[in-house]
PDB file of C-alpha atoms in Angstrom:
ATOM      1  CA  UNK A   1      13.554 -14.440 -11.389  1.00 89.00           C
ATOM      2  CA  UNK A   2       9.991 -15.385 -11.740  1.00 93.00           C
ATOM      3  CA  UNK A   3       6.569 -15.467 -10.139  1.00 97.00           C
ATOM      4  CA  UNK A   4       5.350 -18.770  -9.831  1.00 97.00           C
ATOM      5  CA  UNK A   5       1.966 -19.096  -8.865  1.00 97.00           C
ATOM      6  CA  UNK A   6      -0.968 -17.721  -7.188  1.00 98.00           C
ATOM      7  CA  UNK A   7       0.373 -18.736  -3.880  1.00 98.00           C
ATOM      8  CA  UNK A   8      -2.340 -17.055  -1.714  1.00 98.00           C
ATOM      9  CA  UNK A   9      -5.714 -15.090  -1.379  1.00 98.00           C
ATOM     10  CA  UNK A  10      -6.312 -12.999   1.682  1.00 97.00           C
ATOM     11  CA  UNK A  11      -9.909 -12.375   2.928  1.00 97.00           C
ATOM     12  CA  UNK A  12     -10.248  -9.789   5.649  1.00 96.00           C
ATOM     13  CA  UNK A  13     -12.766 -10.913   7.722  1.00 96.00           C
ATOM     14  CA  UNK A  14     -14.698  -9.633  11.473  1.00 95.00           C
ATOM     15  CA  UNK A  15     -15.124 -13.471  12.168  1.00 94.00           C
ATOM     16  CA  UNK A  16     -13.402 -17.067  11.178  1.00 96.00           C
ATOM     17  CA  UNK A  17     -16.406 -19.129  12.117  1.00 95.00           C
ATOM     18  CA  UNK A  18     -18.585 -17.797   9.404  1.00 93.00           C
ATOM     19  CA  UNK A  19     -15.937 -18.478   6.894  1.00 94.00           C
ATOM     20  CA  UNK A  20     -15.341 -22.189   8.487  1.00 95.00           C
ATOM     21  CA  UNK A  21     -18.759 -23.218   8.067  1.00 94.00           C
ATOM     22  CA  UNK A  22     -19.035 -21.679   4.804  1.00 93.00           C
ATOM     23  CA  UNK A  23     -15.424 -22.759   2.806  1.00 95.00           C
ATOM     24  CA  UNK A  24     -15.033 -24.962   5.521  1.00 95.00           C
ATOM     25  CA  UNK A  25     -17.946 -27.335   6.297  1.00 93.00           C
ATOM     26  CA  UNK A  26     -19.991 -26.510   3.012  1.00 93.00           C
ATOM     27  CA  UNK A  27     -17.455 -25.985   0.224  1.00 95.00           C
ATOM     28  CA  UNK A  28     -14.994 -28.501   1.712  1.00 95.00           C
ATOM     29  CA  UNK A  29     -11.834 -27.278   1.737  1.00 97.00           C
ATOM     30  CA  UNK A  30      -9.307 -28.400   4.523  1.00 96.00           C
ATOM     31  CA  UNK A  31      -8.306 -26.288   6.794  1.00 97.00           C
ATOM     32  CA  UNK A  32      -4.207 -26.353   7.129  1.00 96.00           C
ATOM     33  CA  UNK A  33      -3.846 -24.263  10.377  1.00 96.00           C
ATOM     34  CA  UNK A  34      -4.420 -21.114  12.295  1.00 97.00           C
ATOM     35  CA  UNK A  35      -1.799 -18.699  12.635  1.00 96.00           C
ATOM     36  CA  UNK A  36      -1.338 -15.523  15.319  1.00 94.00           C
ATOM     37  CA  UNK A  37       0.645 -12.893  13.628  1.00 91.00           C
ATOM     38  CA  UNK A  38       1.688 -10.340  16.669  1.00 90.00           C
ATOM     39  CA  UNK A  39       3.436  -8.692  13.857  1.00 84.00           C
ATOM     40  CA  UNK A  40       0.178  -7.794  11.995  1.00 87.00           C
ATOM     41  CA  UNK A  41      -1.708  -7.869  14.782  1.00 95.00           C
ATOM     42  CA  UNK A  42      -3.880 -10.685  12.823  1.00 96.00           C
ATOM     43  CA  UNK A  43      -4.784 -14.441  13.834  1.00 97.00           C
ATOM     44  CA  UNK A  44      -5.294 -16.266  10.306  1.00 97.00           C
ATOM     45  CA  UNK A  45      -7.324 -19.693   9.682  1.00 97.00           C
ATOM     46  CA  UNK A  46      -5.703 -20.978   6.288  1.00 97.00           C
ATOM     47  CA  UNK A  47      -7.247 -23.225   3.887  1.00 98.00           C
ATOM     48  CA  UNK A  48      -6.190 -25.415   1.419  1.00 97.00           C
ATOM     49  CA  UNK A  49      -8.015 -24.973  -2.226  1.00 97.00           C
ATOM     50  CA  UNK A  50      -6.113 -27.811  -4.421  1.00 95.00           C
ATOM     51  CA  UNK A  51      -3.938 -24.905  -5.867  1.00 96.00           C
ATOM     52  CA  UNK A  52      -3.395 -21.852  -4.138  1.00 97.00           C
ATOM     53  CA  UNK A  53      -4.837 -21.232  -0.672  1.00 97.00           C
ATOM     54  CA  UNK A  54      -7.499 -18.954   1.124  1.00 98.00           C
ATOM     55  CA  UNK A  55      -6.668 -17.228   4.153  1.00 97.00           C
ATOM     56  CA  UNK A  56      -9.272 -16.022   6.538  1.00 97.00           C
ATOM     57  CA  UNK A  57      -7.755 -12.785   7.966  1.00 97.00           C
ATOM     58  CA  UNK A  58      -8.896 -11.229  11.586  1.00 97.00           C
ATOM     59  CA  UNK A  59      -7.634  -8.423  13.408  1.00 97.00           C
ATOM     60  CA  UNK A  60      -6.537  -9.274  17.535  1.00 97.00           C
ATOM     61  CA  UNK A  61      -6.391  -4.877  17.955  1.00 96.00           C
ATOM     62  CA  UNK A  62      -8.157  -2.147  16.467  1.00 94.00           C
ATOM     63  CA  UNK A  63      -4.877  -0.875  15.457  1.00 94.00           C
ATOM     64  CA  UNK A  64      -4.321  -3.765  12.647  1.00 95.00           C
ATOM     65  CA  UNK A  65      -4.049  -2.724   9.230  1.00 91.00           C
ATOM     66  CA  UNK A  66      -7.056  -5.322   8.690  1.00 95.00           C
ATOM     67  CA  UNK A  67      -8.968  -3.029  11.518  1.00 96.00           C
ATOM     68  CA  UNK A  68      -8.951  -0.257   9.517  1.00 93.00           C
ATOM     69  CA  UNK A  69      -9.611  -2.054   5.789  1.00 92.00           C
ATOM     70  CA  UNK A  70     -12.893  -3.556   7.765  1.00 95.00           C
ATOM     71  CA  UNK A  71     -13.647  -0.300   9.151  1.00 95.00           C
ATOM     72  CA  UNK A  72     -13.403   1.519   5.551  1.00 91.00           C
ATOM     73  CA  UNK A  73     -14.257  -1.607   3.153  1.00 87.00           C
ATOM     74  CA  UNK A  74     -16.334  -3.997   5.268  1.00 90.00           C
ATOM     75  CA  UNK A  75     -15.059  -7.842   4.467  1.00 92.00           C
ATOM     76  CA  UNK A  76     -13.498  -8.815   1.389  1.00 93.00           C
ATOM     77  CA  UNK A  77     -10.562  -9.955  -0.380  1.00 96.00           C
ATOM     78  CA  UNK A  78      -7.734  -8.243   0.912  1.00 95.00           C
ATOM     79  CA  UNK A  79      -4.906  -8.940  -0.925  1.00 97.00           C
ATOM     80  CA  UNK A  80      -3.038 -11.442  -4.048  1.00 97.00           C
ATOM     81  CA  UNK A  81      -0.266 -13.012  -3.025  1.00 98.00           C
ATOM     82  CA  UNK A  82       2.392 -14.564  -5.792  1.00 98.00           C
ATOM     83  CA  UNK A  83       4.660 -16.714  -4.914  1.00 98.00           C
ATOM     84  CA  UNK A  84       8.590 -15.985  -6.968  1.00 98.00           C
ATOM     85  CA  UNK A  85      11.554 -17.702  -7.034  1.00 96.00           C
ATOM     86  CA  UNK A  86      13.746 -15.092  -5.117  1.00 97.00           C
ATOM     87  CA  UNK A  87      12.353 -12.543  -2.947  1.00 98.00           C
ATOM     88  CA  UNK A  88      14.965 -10.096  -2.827  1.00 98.00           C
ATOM     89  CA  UNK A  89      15.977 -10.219  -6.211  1.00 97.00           C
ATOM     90  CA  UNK A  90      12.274  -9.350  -7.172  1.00 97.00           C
ATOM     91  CA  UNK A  91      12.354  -6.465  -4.420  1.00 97.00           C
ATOM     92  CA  UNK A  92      15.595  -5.043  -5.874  1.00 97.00           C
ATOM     93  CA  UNK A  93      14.333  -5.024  -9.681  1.00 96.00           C
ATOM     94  CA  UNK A  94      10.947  -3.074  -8.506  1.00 96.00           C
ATOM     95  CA  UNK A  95      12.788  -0.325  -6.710  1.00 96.00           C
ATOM     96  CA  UNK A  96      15.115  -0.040  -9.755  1.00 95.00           C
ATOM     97  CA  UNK A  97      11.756   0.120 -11.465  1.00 93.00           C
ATOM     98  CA  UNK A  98      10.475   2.968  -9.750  1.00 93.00           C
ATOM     99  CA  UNK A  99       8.007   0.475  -7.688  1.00 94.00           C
ATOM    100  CA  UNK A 100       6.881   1.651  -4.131  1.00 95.00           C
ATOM    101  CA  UNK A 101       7.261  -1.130  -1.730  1.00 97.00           C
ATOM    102  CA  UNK A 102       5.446  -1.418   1.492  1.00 96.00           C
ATOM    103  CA  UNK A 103       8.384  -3.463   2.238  1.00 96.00           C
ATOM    104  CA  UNK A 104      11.844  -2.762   1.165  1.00 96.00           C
ATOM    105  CA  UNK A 105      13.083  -5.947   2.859  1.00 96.00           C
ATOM    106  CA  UNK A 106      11.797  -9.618   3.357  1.00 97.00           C
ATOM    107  CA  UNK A 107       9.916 -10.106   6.497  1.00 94.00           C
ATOM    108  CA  UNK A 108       8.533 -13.202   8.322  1.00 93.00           C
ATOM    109  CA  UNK A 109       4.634 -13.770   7.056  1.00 90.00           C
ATOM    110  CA  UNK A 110       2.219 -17.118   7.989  1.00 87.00           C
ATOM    111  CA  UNK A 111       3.634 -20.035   7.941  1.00 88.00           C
ATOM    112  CA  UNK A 112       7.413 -18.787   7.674  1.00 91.00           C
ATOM    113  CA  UNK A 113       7.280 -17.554   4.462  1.00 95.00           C
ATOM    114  CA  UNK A 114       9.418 -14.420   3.684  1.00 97.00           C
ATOM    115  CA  UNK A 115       7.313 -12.059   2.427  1.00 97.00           C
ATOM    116  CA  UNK A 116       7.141  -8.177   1.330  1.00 97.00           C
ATOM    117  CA  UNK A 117       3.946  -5.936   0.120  1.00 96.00           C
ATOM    118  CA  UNK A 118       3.732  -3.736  -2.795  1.00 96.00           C
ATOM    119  CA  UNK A 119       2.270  -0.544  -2.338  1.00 94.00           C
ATOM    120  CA  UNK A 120      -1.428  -0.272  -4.234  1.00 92.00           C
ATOM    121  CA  UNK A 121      -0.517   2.897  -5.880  1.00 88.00           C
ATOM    122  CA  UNK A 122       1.904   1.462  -7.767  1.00 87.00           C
ATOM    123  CA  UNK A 123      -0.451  -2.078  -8.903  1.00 90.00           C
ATOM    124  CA  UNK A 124      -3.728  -0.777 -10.459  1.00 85.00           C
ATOM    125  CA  UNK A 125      -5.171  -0.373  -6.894  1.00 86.00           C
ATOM    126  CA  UNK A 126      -4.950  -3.608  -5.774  1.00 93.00           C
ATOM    127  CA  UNK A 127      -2.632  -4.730  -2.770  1.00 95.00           C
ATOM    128  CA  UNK A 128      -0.344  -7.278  -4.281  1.00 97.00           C
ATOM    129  CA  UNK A 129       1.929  -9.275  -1.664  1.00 97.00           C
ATOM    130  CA  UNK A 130       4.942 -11.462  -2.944  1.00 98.00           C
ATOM    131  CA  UNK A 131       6.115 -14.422  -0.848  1.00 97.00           C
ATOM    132  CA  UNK A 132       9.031 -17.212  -1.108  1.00 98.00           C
ATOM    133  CA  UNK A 133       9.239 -20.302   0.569  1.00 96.00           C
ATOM    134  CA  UNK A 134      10.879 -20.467   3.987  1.00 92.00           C
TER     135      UNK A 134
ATOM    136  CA  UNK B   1     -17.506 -33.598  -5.901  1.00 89.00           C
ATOM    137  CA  UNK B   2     -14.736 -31.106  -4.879  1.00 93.00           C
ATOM    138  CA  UNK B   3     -12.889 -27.735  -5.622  1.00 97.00           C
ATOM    139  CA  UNK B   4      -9.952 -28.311  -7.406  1.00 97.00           C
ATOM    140  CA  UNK B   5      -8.189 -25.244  -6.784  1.00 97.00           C
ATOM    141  CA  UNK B   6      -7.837 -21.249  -7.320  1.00 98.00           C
ATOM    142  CA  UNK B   7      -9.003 -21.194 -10.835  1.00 98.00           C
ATOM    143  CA  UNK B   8      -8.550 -17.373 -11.066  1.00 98.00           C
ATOM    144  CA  UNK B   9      -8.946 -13.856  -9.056  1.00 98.00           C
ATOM    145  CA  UNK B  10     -10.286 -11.069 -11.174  1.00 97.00           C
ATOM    146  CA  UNK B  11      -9.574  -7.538 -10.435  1.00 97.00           C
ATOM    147  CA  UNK B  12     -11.761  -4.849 -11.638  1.00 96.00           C
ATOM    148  CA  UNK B  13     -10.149  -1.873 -13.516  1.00 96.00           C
ATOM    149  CA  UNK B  14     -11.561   1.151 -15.932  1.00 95.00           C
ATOM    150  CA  UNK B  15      -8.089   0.113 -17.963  1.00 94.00           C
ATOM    151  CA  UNK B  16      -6.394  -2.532 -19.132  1.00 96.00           C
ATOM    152  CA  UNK B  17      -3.101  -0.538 -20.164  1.00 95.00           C
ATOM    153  CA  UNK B  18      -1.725  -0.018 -16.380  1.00 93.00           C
ATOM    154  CA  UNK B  19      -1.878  -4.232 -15.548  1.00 94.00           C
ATOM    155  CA  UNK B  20      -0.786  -4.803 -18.793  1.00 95.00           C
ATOM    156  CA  UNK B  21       2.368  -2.348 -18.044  1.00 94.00           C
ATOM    157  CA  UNK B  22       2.418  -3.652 -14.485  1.00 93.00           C
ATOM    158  CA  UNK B  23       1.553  -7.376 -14.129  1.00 95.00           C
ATOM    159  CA  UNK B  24       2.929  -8.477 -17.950  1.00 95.00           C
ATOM    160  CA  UNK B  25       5.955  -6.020 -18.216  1.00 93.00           C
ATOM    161  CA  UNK B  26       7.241  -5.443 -14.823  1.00 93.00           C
ATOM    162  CA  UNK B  27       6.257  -8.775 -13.276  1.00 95.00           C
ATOM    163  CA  UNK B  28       6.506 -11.161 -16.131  1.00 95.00           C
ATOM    164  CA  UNK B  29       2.926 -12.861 -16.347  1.00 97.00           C
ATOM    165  CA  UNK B  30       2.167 -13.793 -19.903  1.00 96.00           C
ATOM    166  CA  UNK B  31      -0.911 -12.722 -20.732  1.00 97.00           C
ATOM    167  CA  UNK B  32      -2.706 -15.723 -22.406  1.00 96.00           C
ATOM    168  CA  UNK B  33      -5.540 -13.730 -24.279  1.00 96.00           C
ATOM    169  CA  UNK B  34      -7.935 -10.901 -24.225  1.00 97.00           C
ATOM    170  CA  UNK B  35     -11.676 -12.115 -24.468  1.00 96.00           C
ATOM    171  CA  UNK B  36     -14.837 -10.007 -24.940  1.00 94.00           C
ATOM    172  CA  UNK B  37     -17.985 -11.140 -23.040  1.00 91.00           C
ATOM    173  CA  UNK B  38     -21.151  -9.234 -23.827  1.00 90.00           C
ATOM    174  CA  UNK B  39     -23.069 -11.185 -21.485  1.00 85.00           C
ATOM    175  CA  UNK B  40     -21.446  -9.285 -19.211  1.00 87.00           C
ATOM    176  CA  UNK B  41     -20.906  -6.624 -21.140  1.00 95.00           C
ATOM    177  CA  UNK B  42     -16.747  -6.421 -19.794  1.00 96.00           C
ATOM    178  CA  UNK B  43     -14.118  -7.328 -21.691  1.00 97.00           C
ATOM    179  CA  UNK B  44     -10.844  -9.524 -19.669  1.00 97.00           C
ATOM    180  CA  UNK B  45      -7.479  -9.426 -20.249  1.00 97.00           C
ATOM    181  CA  UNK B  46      -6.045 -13.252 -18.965  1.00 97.00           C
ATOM    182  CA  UNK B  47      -2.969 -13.711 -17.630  1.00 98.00           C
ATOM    183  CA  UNK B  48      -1.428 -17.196 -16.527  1.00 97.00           C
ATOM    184  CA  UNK B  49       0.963 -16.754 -13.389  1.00 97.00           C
ATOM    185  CA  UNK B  50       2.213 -20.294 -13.314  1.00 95.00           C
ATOM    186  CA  UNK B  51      -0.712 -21.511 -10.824  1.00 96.00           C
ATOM    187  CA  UNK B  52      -4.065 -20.019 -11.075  1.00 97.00           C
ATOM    188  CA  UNK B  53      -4.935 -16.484 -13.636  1.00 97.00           C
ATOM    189  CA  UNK B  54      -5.460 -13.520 -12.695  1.00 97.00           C
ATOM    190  CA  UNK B  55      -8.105 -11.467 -14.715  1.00 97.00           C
ATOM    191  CA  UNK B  56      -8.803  -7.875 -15.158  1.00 97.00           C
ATOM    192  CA  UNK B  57     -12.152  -6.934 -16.122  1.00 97.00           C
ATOM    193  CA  UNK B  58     -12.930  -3.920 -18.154  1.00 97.00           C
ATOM    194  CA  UNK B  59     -16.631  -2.736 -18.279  1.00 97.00           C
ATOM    195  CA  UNK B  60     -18.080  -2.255 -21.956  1.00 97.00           C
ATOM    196  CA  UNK B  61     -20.847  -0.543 -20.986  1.00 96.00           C
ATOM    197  CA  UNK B  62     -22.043   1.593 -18.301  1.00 94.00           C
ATOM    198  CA  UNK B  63     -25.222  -1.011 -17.116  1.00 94.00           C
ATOM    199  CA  UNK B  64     -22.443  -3.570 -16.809  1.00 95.00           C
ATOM    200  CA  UNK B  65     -21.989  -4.820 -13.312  1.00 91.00           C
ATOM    201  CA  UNK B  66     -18.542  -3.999 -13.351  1.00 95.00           C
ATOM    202  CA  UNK B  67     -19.364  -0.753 -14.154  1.00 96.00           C
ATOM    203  CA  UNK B  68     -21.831  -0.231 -10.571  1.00 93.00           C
ATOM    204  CA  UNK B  69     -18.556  -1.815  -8.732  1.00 92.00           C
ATOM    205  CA  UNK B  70     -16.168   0.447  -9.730  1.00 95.00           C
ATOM    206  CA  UNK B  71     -18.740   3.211  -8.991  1.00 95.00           C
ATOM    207  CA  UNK B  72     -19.140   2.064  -5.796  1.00 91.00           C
ATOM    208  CA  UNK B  73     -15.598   0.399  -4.861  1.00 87.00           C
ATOM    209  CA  UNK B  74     -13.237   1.823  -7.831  1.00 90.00           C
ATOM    210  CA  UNK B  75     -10.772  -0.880  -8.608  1.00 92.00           C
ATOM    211  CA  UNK B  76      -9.848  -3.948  -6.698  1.00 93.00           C
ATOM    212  CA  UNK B  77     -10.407  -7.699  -6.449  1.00 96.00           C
ATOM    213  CA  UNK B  78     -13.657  -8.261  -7.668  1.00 95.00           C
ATOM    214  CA  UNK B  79     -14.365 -11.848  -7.444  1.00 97.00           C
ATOM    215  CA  UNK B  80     -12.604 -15.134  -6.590  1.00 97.00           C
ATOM    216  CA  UNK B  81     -13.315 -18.483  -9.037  1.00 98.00           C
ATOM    217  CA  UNK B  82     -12.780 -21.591  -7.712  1.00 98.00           C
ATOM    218  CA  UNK B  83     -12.457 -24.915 -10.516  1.00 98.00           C
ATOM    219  CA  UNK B  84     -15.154 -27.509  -9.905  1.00 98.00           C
ATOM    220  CA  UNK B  85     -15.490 -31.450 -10.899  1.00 96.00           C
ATOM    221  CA  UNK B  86     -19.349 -30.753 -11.916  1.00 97.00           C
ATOM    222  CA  UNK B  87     -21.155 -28.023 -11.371  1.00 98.00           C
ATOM    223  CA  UNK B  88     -24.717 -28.478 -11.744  1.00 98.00           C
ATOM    224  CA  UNK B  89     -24.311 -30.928  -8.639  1.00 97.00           C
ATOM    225  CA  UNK B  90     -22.238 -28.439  -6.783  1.00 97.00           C
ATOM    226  CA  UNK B  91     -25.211 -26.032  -7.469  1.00 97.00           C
ATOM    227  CA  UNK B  92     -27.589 -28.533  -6.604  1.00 97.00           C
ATOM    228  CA  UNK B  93     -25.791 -29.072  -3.017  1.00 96.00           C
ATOM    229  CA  UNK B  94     -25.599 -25.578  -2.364  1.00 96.00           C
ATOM    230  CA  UNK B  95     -29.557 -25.046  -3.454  1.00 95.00           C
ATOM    231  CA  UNK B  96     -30.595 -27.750  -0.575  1.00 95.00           C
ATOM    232  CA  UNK B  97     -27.643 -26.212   2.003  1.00 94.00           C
ATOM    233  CA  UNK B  98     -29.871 -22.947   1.680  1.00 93.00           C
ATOM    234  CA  UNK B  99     -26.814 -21.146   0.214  1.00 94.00           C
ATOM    235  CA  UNK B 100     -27.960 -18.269  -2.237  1.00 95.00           C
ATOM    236  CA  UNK B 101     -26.914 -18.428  -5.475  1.00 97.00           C
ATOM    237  CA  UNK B 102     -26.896 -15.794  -8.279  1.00 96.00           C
ATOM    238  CA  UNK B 103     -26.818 -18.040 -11.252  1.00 96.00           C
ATOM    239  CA  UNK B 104     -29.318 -21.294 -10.753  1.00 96.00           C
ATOM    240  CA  UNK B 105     -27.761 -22.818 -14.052  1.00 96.00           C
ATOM    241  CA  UNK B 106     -24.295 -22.565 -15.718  1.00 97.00           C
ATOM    242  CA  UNK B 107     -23.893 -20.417 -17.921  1.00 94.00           C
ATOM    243  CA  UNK B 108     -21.107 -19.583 -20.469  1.00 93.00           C
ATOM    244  CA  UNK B 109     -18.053 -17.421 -18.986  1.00 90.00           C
ATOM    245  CA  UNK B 110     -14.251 -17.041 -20.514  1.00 87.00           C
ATOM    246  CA  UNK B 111     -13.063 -19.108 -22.476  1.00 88.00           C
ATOM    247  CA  UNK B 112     -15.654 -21.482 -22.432  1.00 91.00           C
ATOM    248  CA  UNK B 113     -15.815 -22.617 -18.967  1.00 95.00           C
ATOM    249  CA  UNK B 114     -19.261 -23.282 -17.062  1.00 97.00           C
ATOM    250  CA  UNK B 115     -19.569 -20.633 -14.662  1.00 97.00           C
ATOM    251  CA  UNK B 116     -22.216 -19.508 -11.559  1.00 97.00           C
ATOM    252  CA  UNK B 117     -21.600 -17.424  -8.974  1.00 96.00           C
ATOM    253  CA  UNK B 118     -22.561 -17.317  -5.513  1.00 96.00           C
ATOM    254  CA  UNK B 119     -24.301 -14.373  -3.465  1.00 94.00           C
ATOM    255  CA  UNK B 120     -21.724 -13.059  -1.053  1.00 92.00           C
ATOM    256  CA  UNK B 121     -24.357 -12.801   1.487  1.00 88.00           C
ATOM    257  CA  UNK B 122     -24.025 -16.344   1.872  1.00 87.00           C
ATOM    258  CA  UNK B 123     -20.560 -16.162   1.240  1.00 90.00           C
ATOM    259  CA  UNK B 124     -19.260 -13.938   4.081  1.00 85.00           C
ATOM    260  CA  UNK B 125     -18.970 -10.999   1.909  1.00 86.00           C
ATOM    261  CA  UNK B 126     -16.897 -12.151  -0.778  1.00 93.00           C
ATOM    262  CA  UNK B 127     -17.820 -12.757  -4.612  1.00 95.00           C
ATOM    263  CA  UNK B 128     -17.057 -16.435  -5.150  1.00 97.00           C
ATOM    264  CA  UNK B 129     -17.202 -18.322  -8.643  1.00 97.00           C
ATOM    265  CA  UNK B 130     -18.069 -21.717  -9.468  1.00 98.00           C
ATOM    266  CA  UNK B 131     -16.156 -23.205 -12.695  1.00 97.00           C
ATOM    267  CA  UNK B 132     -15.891 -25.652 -14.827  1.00 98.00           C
ATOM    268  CA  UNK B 133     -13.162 -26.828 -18.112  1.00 96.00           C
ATOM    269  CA  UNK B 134     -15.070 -26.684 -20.360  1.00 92.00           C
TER     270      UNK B 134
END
């Protein structure tokens, strides 16, 4: 049971066409797709870095958790997401831990990844996602 | 001339005992070393997570930038660092695409690499750093 890379960084973002001419156009990095997430209420352009991605984050309703982070934060980075081995096992060992989870189960993320969220309190204030491969 | 990939994320904190509990105990990242930089008057504890670090940066010194974040912000994701073939000619490119930079010339970051960073006003709001192996 291990984490295995930086799989992700998640920018929230008001816009995706600033962020496409900027990482896009300027600092050249291909863009792999754009995603709607109904779930998060979120439509995501993804890029492609070499190792590890970027994800451009927007909110589709003011109800989105991104809605709110924009409203308090303005745009930034969002989130670190680590790719590991085996989800579950990893959600499992941080409960026993005494971990808060955002998440207590996998569920469905971009790109059919299973993914979970750990709550900030409980990693130094940041918000720390963890992801496996569909 | 390209990005090669997420070269790290650095997270400001006010401590380095709470990652070190968090990201080195409880999720297994081996921390590679701990590196003071008075230029910046922070010191950074380095942790390798397989693909890409993840860095938490410790102010020194109350004039230290990290210092006016955490004022303003407390902790989070302070910057993202993307590795770079050559740098002066990324800087160069940028310079004639109008982009703002913060650092005109490399200078000397962790562990030796060539760093600059870019102004997040021209950067849609995020802190993004140029590297180079050094």
């Amino acid at each position: 049971m291990r984490i295995l890379g930086i799989e992700h960084v998640a920018v929230a973002t008001a816009d995706l066409d600033e962020p496409a001419r900027i990482f896009g156009q300027l600092l050249g990095l291909s863009k792999q797709r754009t995603e709607d997430i109904p779930d998060q209420q979120v439509i995501t352009d993804i890029y492609a870095t070499g190792s590890g991605k970027i994800e451009f984050v927007k909110p589709t309703a003011p109800e989105s958790p991104v809605s709110k982070y924009l409203a308090k934060q303005g745009a930034g980075i969002h989130h670190i997401a680590f790719l590991v081995d085996d989800l579950r096992a990893w959600l499992r060992h941080l409960r026993q831990q005494g971990v808060e989870l955002i998440d207590q189960e996998p569920r469905t993320g971009a790109e059919g990844f299973l993914i979970a969220f750990i709550h900030p309190s409980s990693t130094a204030g940041i918000l720390v996602e963890l992801c496996q491969r569909p």
